[in-house]
Amino acid sequence: PELVYLPLIEVEHQVFTSISHPLQQRKAVAPKALTEHPWIWLRDAVAARALLLQKFQRAGLGMPPSAIETTSMQFGFRLLQRGQHLMVLPSTLRGVAQREGLAPLRLNTSIGSFVAGIMYRPSLERLRTFRCFRDALLEQAQAQKAARSGLAS
């Protein structure tokens, strides 16, 4: 093969809000409640938006309109901190979001997930530097997976 794909982590699409948002108090947030708040959309988050649309359609709901569309993650974070907005973000941003006073909602069903990894040419495997880099990525991915498993139990 021309390229090798090495899966590393599973990333979940999550709905984030400020920690003071009223929906943060709920044990499980249903799709209907998500339609009652303004949304911030990352312009390039096409896959997340499509998955969320499917979630709303399965619940017999339409897609909530976007209050704001942006290409800036930082701008989105600032708006979430100051308002009652919702925003879909990958679970890999949970730590950054937490430092900004944001957290994912506890949804009653998942929006969806995907596996993130790296693609490389097999010829790179002969380079010690690349092997060290690949092994470090795998080690970090396994450590994160173990940490998440520990949190889930």
mmCIF file with all atom_site columns, C-alpha atoms in Angstrom:
data_model
loop_
_atom_site.group_PDB
_atom_site.id
_atom_site.type_symbol
_atom_site.label_atom_id
_atom_site.label_alt_id
_atom_site.label_comp_id
_atom_site.label_asym_id
_atom_site.label_entity_id
_atom_site.label_seq_id
_atom_site.pdbx_PDB_ins_code
_atom_site.Cartn_x
_atom_site.Cartn_y
_atom_site.Cartn_z
_atom_site.occupancy
_atom_site.B_iso_or_equiv
_atom_site.pdbx_formal_charge
_atom_site.auth_seq_id
_atom_site.auth_comp_id
_atom_site.auth_asym_id
_atom_site.auth_atom_id
_atom_site.pdbx_PDB_model_num
ATOM 1   C CA . PRO A 1 1   ? 0.000   0.000  0.000  1.00 0.00 ? 1   PRO A CA 1
ATOM 2   C CA . GLU A 1 2   ? 1.015   3.576  -0.654 1.00 0.00 ? 2   GLU A CA 1
ATOM 3   C CA . LEU A 1 3   ? -0.165  4.804  2.748  1.00 0.00 ? 3   LEU A CA 1
ATOM 4   C CA . VAL A 1 4   ? -0.599  3.242  6.173  1.00 0.00 ? 4   VAL A CA 1
ATOM 5   C CA . TYR A 1 5   ? -3.385  4.403  8.469  1.00 0.00 ? 5   TYR A CA 1
ATOM 6   C CA . LEU A 1 6   ? -2.799  4.087  12.194 1.00 0.00 ? 6   LEU A CA 1
ATOM 7   C CA . PRO A 1 7   ? -5.920  4.722  14.312 1.00 0.00 ? 7   PRO A CA 1
ATOM 8   C CA . LEU A 1 8   ? -5.114  6.518  17.567 1.00 0.00 ? 8   LEU A CA 1
ATOM 9   C CA . ILE A 1 9   ? -8.145  7.813  19.452 1.00 0.00 ? 9   ILE A CA 1
ATOM 10  C CA . GLU A 1 10  ? -11.914 7.877  19.320 1.00 0.00 ? 10  GLU A CA 1
ATOM 11  C CA . VAL A 1 11  ? -13.302 11.404 19.300 1.00 0.00 ? 11  VAL A CA 1
ATOM 12  C CA . GLU A 1 12  ? -16.879 12.105 20.299 1.00 0.00 ? 12  GLU A CA 1
ATOM 13  C CA . HIS A 1 13  ? -18.920 15.089 19.124 1.00 0.00 ? 13  HIS A CA 1
ATOM 14  C CA . GLN A 1 14  ? -20.243 16.826 22.250 1.00 0.00 ? 14  GLN A CA 1
ATOM 15  C CA . VAL A 1 15  ? -22.435 19.842 22.953 1.00 0.00 ? 15  VAL A CA 1
ATOM 16  C CA . PHE A 1 16  ? -20.598 22.379 25.131 1.00 0.00 ? 16  PHE A CA 1
ATOM 17  C CA . THR A 1 17  ? -21.926 25.285 27.187 1.00 0.00 ? 17  THR A CA 1
ATOM 18  C CA . SER A 1 18  ? -20.721 27.444 30.038 1.00 0.00 ? 18  SER A CA 1
ATOM 19  C CA . ILE A 1 19  ? -20.712 25.646 33.385 1.00 0.00 ? 19  ILE A CA 1
ATOM 20  C CA . SER A 1 20  ? -23.403 28.093 34.541 1.00 0.00 ? 20  SER A CA 1
ATOM 21  C CA . HIS A 1 21  ? -25.784 27.236 31.677 1.00 0.00 ? 21  HIS A CA 1
ATOM 22  C CA . PRO A 1 22  ? -29.166 25.950 32.955 1.00 0.00 ? 22  PRO A CA 1
ATOM 23  C CA . LEU A 1 23  ? -28.858 22.719 30.931 1.00 0.00 ? 23  LEU A CA 1
ATOM 24  C CA . GLN A 1 24  ? -25.726 21.798 32.904 1.00 0.00 ? 24  GLN A CA 1
ATOM 25  C CA . GLN A 1 25  ? -28.005 21.015 35.885 1.00 0.00 ? 25  GLN A CA 1
ATOM 26  C CA . ARG A 1 26  ? -29.794 18.212 34.028 1.00 0.00 ? 26  ARG A CA 1
ATOM 27  C CA . LYS A 1 27  ? -28.737 14.575 34.364 1.00 0.00 ? 27  LYS A CA 1
ATOM 28  C CA . ALA A 1 28  ? -29.680 13.909 30.729 1.00 0.00 ? 28  ALA A CA 1
ATOM 29  C CA . VAL A 1 29  ? -30.486 16.521 28.092 1.00 0.00 ? 29  VAL A CA 1
ATOM 30  C CA . ALA A 1 30  ? -33.032 15.544 25.426 1.00 0.00 ? 30  ALA A CA 1
ATOM 31  C CA . PRO A 1 31  ? -32.865 16.870 21.845 1.00 0.00 ? 31  PRO A CA 1
ATOM 32  C CA . LYS A 1 32  ? -35.964 19.063 22.377 1.00 0.00 ? 32  LYS A CA 1
ATOM 33  C CA . ALA A 1 33  ? -34.161 21.048 25.096 1.00 0.00 ? 33  ALA A CA 1
ATOM 34  C CA . LEU A 1 34  ? -31.260 21.671 22.701 1.00 0.00 ? 34  LEU A CA 1
ATOM 35  C CA . THR A 1 35  ? -33.577 23.412 20.223 1.00 0.00 ? 35  THR A CA 1
ATOM 36  C CA . GLU A 1 36  ? -34.590 26.005 22.821 1.00 0.00 ? 36  GLU A CA 1
ATOM 37  C CA . HIS A 1 37  ? -31.174 27.708 23.027 1.00 0.00 ? 37  HIS A CA 1
ATOM 38  C CA . PRO A 1 38  ? -29.061 29.713 20.564 1.00 0.00 ? 38  PRO A CA 1
ATOM 39  C CA . TRP A 1 39  ? -26.292 27.868 18.715 1.00 0.00 ? 39  TRP A CA 1
ATOM 40  C CA . ILE A 1 40  ? -22.772 28.814 17.706 1.00 0.00 ? 40  ILE A CA 1
ATOM 41  C CA . TRP A 1 41  ? -21.486 26.898 14.703 1.00 0.00 ? 41  TRP A CA 1
ATOM 42  C CA . LEU A 1 42  ? -17.950 26.452 13.550 1.00 0.00 ? 42  LEU A CA 1
ATOM 43  C CA . ARG A 1 43  ? -18.213 27.042 9.838  1.00 0.00 ? 43  ARG A CA 1
ATOM 44  C CA . ASP A 1 44  ? -16.012 24.033 9.005  1.00 0.00 ? 44  ASP A CA 1
ATOM 45  C CA . ALA A 1 45  ? -17.732 21.571 11.370 1.00 0.00 ? 45  ALA A CA 1
ATOM 46  C CA . VAL A 1 46  ? -19.792 20.055 8.559  1.00 0.00 ? 46  VAL A CA 1
ATOM 47  C CA . ALA A 1 47  ? -19.697 16.438 9.815  1.00 0.00 ? 47  ALA A CA 1
ATOM 48  C CA . ALA A 1 48  ? -20.739 17.414 13.338 1.00 0.00 ? 48  ALA A CA 1
ATOM 49  C CA . ARG A 1 49  ? -23.608 19.486 12.000 1.00 0.00 ? 49  ARG A CA 1
ATOM 50  C CA . ALA A 1 50  ? -24.814 16.610 9.796  1.00 0.00 ? 50  ALA A CA 1
ATOM 51  C CA . LEU A 1 51  ? -24.739 14.186 12.746 1.00 0.00 ? 51  LEU A CA 1
ATOM 52  C CA . LEU A 1 52  ? -26.632 16.633 14.935 1.00 0.00 ? 52  LEU A CA 1
ATOM 53  C CA . LEU A 1 53  ? -29.232 17.123 12.198 1.00 0.00 ? 53  LEU A CA 1
ATOM 54  C CA . GLN A 1 54  ? -29.765 13.334 12.150 1.00 0.00 ? 54  GLN A CA 1
ATOM 55  C CA . LYS A 1 55  ? -30.184 13.360 15.944 1.00 0.00 ? 55  LYS A CA 1
ATOM 56  C CA . PHE A 1 56  ? -32.852 16.062 15.693 1.00 0.00 ? 56  PHE A CA 1
ATOM 57  C CA . GLN A 1 57  ? -34.607 14.352 12.782 1.00 0.00 ? 57  GLN A CA 1
ATOM 58  C CA . ARG A 1 58  ? -34.763 11.030 14.705 1.00 0.00 ? 58  ARG A CA 1
ATOM 59  C CA . ALA A 1 59  ? -36.480 12.974 17.506 1.00 0.00 ? 59  ALA A CA 1
ATOM 60  C CA . GLY A 1 60  ? -38.934 14.502 15.009 1.00 0.00 ? 60  GLY A CA 1
ATOM 61  C CA . LEU A 1 61  ? -37.365 17.950 15.331 1.00 0.00 ? 61  LEU A CA 1
ATOM 62  C CA . GLY A 1 62  ? -35.912 20.465 12.936 1.00 0.00 ? 62  GLY A CA 1
ATOM 63  C CA . MET A 1 63  ? -32.375 21.761 13.154 1.00 0.00 ? 63  MET A CA 1
ATOM 64  C CA . PRO A 1 64  ? -32.116 24.827 15.405 1.00 0.00 ? 64  PRO A CA 1
ATOM 65  C CA . PRO A 1 65  ? -30.995 27.938 13.537 1.00 0.00 ? 65  PRO A CA 1
ATOM 66  C CA . SER A 1 66  ? -27.512 29.224 14.080 1.00 0.00 ? 66  SER A CA 1
ATOM 67  C CA . ALA A 1 67  ? -27.313 32.400 16.118 1.00 0.00 ? 67  ALA A CA 1
ATOM 68  C CA . ILE A 1 68  ? -23.670 32.868 15.166 1.00 0.00 ? 68  ILE A CA 1
ATOM 69  C CA . GLU A 1 69  ? -21.342 31.210 12.681 1.00 0.00 ? 69  GLU A CA 1
ATOM 70  C CA . THR A 1 70  ? -17.595 31.562 13.082 1.00 0.00 ? 70  THR A CA 1
ATOM 71  C CA . THR A 1 71  ? -14.277 30.130 11.999 1.00 0.00 ? 71  THR A CA 1
ATOM 72  C CA . SER A 1 72  ? -12.625 31.027 15.313 1.00 0.00 ? 72  SER A CA 1
ATOM 73  C CA . MET A 1 73  ? -12.635 28.536 18.177 1.00 0.00 ? 73  MET A CA 1
ATOM 74  C CA . GLN A 1 74  ? -11.516 31.292 20.584 1.00 0.00 ? 74  GLN A CA 1
ATOM 75  C CA . PHE A 1 75  ? -14.417 33.525 19.576 1.00 0.00 ? 75  PHE A CA 1
ATOM 76  C CA . GLY A 1 76  ? -16.809 30.614 20.083 1.00 0.00 ? 76  GLY A CA 1
ATOM 77  C CA . PHE A 1 77  ? -15.359 29.970 23.546 1.00 0.00 ? 77  PHE A CA 1
ATOM 78  C CA . ARG A 1 78  ? -15.782 33.635 24.527 1.00 0.00 ? 78  ARG A CA 1
ATOM 79  C CA . LEU A 1 79  ? -19.415 33.638 23.421 1.00 0.00 ? 79  LEU A CA 1
ATOM 80  C CA . LEU A 1 80  ? -20.091 30.412 25.330 1.00 0.00 ? 80  LEU A CA 1
ATOM 81  C CA . GLN A 1 81  ? -18.586 31.932 28.467 1.00 0.00 ? 81  GLN A CA 1
ATOM 82  C CA . ARG A 1 82  ? -20.817 35.014 28.287 1.00 0.00 ? 82  ARG A CA 1
ATOM 83  C CA . GLY A 1 83  ? -24.115 33.678 27.042 1.00 0.00 ? 83  GLY A CA 1
ATOM 84  C CA . GLN A 1 84  ? -26.619 30.891 26.900 1.00 0.00 ? 84  GLN A CA 1
ATOM 85  C CA . HIS A 1 85  ? -25.270 29.459 23.650 1.00 0.00 ? 85  HIS A CA 1
ATOM 86  C CA . LEU A 1 86  ? -24.574 25.849 22.703 1.00 0.00 ? 86  LEU A CA 1
ATOM 87  C CA . MET A 1 87  ? -21.727 24.649 20.483 1.00 0.00 ? 87  MET A CA 1
ATOM 88  C CA . VAL A 1 88  ? -20.677 21.235 19.144 1.00 0.00 ? 88  VAL A CA 1
ATOM 89  C CA . LEU A 1 89  ? -16.999 20.514 19.740 1.00 0.00 ? 89  LEU A CA 1
ATOM 90  C CA . PRO A 1 90  ? -14.826 17.409 19.671 1.00 0.00 ? 90  PRO A CA 1
ATOM 91  C CA . SER A 1 91  ? -14.217 15.640 22.984 1.00 0.00 ? 91  SER A CA 1
ATOM 92  C CA . THR A 1 92  ? -10.486 16.249 22.524 1.00 0.00 ? 92  THR A CA 1
ATOM 93  C CA . LEU A 1 93  ? -11.135 19.890 23.504 1.00 0.00 ? 93  LEU A CA 1
ATOM 94  C CA . ARG A 1 94  ? -12.677 18.977 26.872 1.00 0.00 ? 94  ARG A CA 1
ATOM 95  C CA . GLY A 1 95  ? -9.562  19.936 28.872 1.00 0.00 ? 95  GLY A CA 1
ATOM 96  C CA . VAL A 1 96  ? -9.145  23.287 27.113 1.00 0.00 ? 96  VAL A CA 1
ATOM 97  C CA . ALA A 1 97  ? -12.853 23.996 27.465 1.00 0.00 ? 97  ALA A CA 1
ATOM 98  C CA . GLN A 1 98  ? -12.767 23.167 31.173 1.00 0.00 ? 98  GLN A CA 1
ATOM 99  C CA . ARG A 1 99  ? -10.007 25.727 31.753 1.00 0.00 ? 99  ARG A CA 1
ATOM 100 C CA . GLU A 1 100 ? -12.281 28.286 30.062 1.00 0.00 ? 100 GLU A CA 1
ATOM 101 C CA . GLY A 1 101 ? -15.270 27.500 32.310 1.00 0.00 ? 101 GLY A CA 1
ATOM 102 C CA . LEU A 1 102 ? -17.029 25.332 29.721 1.00 0.00 ? 102 LEU A CA 1
ATOM 103 C CA . ALA A 1 103 ? -18.218 21.728 29.871 1.00 0.00 ? 103 ALA A CA 1
ATOM 104 C CA . PRO A 1 104 ? -20.057 19.207 27.694 1.00 0.00 ? 104 PRO A CA 1
ATOM 105 C CA . LEU A 1 105 ? -23.714 18.568 28.408 1.00 0.00 ? 105 LEU A CA 1
ATOM 106 C CA . ARG A 1 106 ? -24.857 15.120 29.473 1.00 0.00 ? 106 ARG A CA 1
ATOM 107 C CA . LEU A 1 107 ? -26.988 14.166 26.472 1.00 0.00 ? 107 LEU A CA 1
ATOM 108 C CA . ASN A 1 108 ? -29.481 11.319 26.624 1.00 0.00 ? 108 ASN A CA 1
ATOM 109 C CA . THR A 1 109 ? -27.975 9.897  23.402 1.00 0.00 ? 109 THR A CA 1
ATOM 110 C CA . SER A 1 110 ? -24.641 10.412 21.674 1.00 0.00 ? 110 SER A CA 1
ATOM 111 C CA . ILE A 1 111 ? -24.323 12.679 18.649 1.00 0.00 ? 111 ILE A CA 1
ATOM 112 C CA . GLY A 1 112 ? -21.641 10.477 17.126 1.00 0.00 ? 112 GLY A CA 1
ATOM 113 C CA . SER A 1 113 ? -17.939 9.812  17.085 1.00 0.00 ? 113 SER A CA 1
ATOM 114 C CA . PHE A 1 114 ? -15.029 9.130  14.775 1.00 0.00 ? 114 PHE A CA 1
ATOM 115 C CA . VAL A 1 115 ? -11.574 7.614  14.977 1.00 0.00 ? 115 VAL A CA 1
ATOM 116 C CA . ALA A 1 116 ? -8.650  9.986  14.533 1.00 0.00 ? 116 ALA A CA 1
ATOM 117 C CA . GLY A 1 117 ? -5.249  8.741  13.490 1.00 0.00 ? 117 GLY A CA 1
ATOM 118 C CA . ILE A 1 118 ? -2.267  9.350  11.273 1.00 0.00 ? 118 ILE A CA 1
ATOM 119 C CA . MET A 1 119 ? -1.482  8.400  7.697  1.00 0.00 ? 119 MET A CA 1
ATOM 120 C CA . TYR A 1 120 ? 2.062   7.895  6.541  1.00 0.00 ? 120 TYR A CA 1
ATOM 121 C CA . ARG A 1 121 ? 4.132   6.258  3.855  1.00 0.00 ? 121 ARG A CA 1
ATOM 122 C CA . PRO A 1 122 ? 5.509   2.850  4.890  1.00 0.00 ? 122 PRO A CA 1
ATOM 123 C CA . SER A 1 123 ? 8.979   3.995  3.811  1.00 0.00 ? 123 SER A CA 1
ATOM 124 C CA . LEU A 1 124 ? 9.029   6.311  6.865  1.00 0.00 ? 124 LEU A CA 1
ATOM 125 C CA . GLU A 1 125 ? 9.188   3.289  9.158  1.00 0.00 ? 125 GLU A CA 1
ATOM 126 C CA . ARG A 1 126 ? 12.872  2.863  8.351  1.00 0.00 ? 126 ARG A CA 1
ATOM 127 C CA . LEU A 1 127 ? 13.609  6.208  10.039 1.00 0.00 ? 127 LEU A CA 1
ATOM 128 C CA . ARG A 1 128 ? 14.317  5.923  13.754 1.00 0.00 ? 128 ARG A CA 1
ATOM 129 C CA . THR A 1 129 ? 12.970  9.442  14.376 1.00 0.00 ? 129 THR A CA 1
ATOM 130 C CA . PHE A 1 130 ? 9.636   8.554  12.797 1.00 0.00 ? 130 PHE A CA 1
ATOM 131 C CA . ARG A 1 131 ? 9.374   5.297  14.747 1.00 0.00 ? 131 ARG A CA 1
ATOM 132 C CA . CYS A 1 132 ? 10.018  7.196  18.002 1.00 0.00 ? 132 CYS A CA 1
ATOM 133 C CA . PHE A 1 133 ? 7.373   9.774  17.050 1.00 0.00 ? 133 PHE A CA 1
ATOM 134 C CA . ARG A 1 134 ? 4.821   7.063  16.121 1.00 0.00 ? 134 ARG A CA 1
ATOM 135 C CA . ASP A 1 135 ? 5.518   5.103  19.304 1.00 0.00 ? 135 ASP A CA 1
ATOM 136 C CA . ALA A 1 136 ? 5.144   8.259  21.434 1.00 0.00 ? 136 ALA A CA 1
ATOM 137 C CA . LEU A 1 137 ? 1.769   8.979  19.796 1.00 0.00 ? 137 LEU A CA 1
ATOM 138 C CA . LEU A 1 138 ? 0.609   5.427  20.437 1.00 0.00 ? 138 LEU A CA 1
ATOM 139 C CA . GLU A 1 139 ? 1.757   5.612  24.050 1.00 0.00 ? 139 GLU A CA 1
ATOM 140 C CA . GLN A 1 140 ? -0.123  8.875  24.618 1.00 0.00 ? 140 GLN A CA 1
ATOM 141 C CA . ALA A 1 141 ? -3.252  7.540  22.914 1.00 0.00 ? 141 ALA A CA 1
ATOM 142 C CA . GLN A 1 142 ? -3.199  4.398  25.069 1.00 0.00 ? 142 GLN A CA 1
ATOM 143 C CA . ALA A 1 143 ? -2.643  6.468  28.231 1.00 0.00 ? 143 ALA A CA 1
ATOM 144 C CA . GLN A 1 144 ? -5.626  8.689  27.377 1.00 0.00 ? 144 GLN A CA 1
ATOM 145 C CA . LYS A 1 145 ? -7.777  5.646  26.658 1.00 0.00 ? 145 LYS A CA 1
ATOM 146 C CA . ALA A 1 146 ? -6.783  4.090  29.999 1.00 0.00 ? 146 ALA A CA 1
ATOM 147 C CA . ALA A 1 147 ? -7.528  7.365  31.810 1.00 0.00 ? 147 ALA A CA 1
ATOM 148 C CA . ARG A 1 148 ? -10.980 7.586  30.195 1.00 0.00 ? 148 ARG A CA 1
ATOM 149 C CA . SER A 1 149 ? -11.665 3.954  31.103 1.00 0.00 ? 149 SER A CA 1
ATOM 150 C CA . GLY A 1 150 ? -10.722 4.714  34.702 1.00 0.00 ? 150 GLY A CA 1
ATOM 151 C CA . LEU A 1 151 ? -13.123 7.659  34.757 1.00 0.00 ? 151 LEU A CA 1
ATOM 152 C CA . ALA A 1 152 ? -15.934 5.573  33.292 1.00 0.00 ? 152 ALA A CA 1
ATOM 153 C CA . SER A 1 153 ? -15.711 2.806  35.922 1.00 0.00 ? 153 SER A CA 1
#
